[in-house]
Amino acid sequence: VLSAWRGACASRPPRQRAVLLLKELGGLTHDEIARTLGTTANVSCVTLWRARQKLKVALDVGPPTRP
């Protein structure tokens, strides 16, 4: 399972991968992620949502959902 997650995460674009890792592994808030990446908290939130939707499909754990 972990290797599948790593592969799916590695296939994401760099910005999505960065937000995923900072949030899920680093435990940062969206404000902290925004400061780290030089963006806004809203962009961090949207990027994380999009990355999670793509991971769901890549890991075959369900279809993407609309917010």
Coordinates of C-alpha atoms in Angstrom, one line a residue:
V1 CA 0.0 0.0 0.0
L2 CA 2.8 2.4 0.9
S3 CA 4.6 1.8 -2.4
A4 CA 1.4 2.4 -4.3
W5 CA 0.9 5.7 -2.5
R6 CA 4.5 6.7 -3.1
G7 CA 4.1 5.9 -6.8
A8 CA 0.8 7.8 -7.1
C9 CA 2.2 10.8 -5.2
A10 CA 5.4 10.8 -7.4
S11 CA 3.2 11.0 -10.5
R12 CA 1.6 14.3 -9.4
P13 CA 2.8 17.6 -10.7
P14 CA 5.5 19.2 -8.5
R15 CA 3.2 21.7 -6.8
Q16 CA 0.6 19.1 -5.9
R17 CA 3.3 16.7 -4.7
A18 CA 4.8 19.5 -2.5
V19 CA 1.4 20.4 -0.9
L20 CA 0.6 16.7 -0.3
L21 CA 3.8 16.0 1.4
L22 CA 3.8 19.2 3.5
K23 CA 0.2 18.6 4.6
E24 CA 0.1 14.8 5.1
L25 CA 3.7 14.1 6.2
G26 CA 4.7 17.5 7.6
G27 CA 1.5 18.4 9.3
L28 CA 1.6 22.0 8.1
T29 CA -1.4 24.2 8.0
H30 CA -2.5 25.8 4.7
D31 CA -1.1 29.1 5.9
E32 CA 2.3 27.5 6.6
I33 CA 2.2 25.7 3.2
A34 CA 1.4 29.0 1.5
R35 CA 4.3 30.8 3.1
T36 CA 6.6 27.9 2.3
L37 CA 5.6 27.8 -1.4
G38 CA 5.0 31.5 -1.9
T39 CA 1.3 31.3 -2.6
T40 CA -2.0 31.8 -0.7
A41 CA -3.7 29.5 1.8
N42 CA -6.7 29.2 -0.6
V43 CA -4.4 28.0 -3.4
S44 CA -2.9 25.5 -1.0
C45 CA -6.3 24.2 -0.1
V46 CA -7.5 23.9 -3.7
T47 CA -4.2 22.2 -4.8
L48 CA -4.5 19.7 -2.0
W49 CA -8.1 18.9 -2.9
R50 CA -7.1 18.3 -6.5
A51 CA -4.1 16.2 -5.6
R52 CA -6.3 14.0 -3.3
Q53 CA -8.9 13.5 -6.0
K54 CA -6.2 12.4 -8.5
L55 CA -4.7 10.1 -5.8
K56 CA -8.2 8.5 -5.3
V57 CA -8.3 7.6 -9.0
A58 CA -4.7 6.5 -9.2
L59 CA -5.1 4.2 -6.1
D60 CA -8.5 3.0 -7.3
V61 CA -10.2 3.9 -4.1
G62 CA -13.2 5.7 -5.6
P63 CA -14.1 8.3 -8.1
P64 CA -13.3 12.0 -7.6
T65 CA -15.9 13.9 -5.7
R66 CA -17.1 17.5 -6.0
P67 CA -16.8 19.8 -3.0

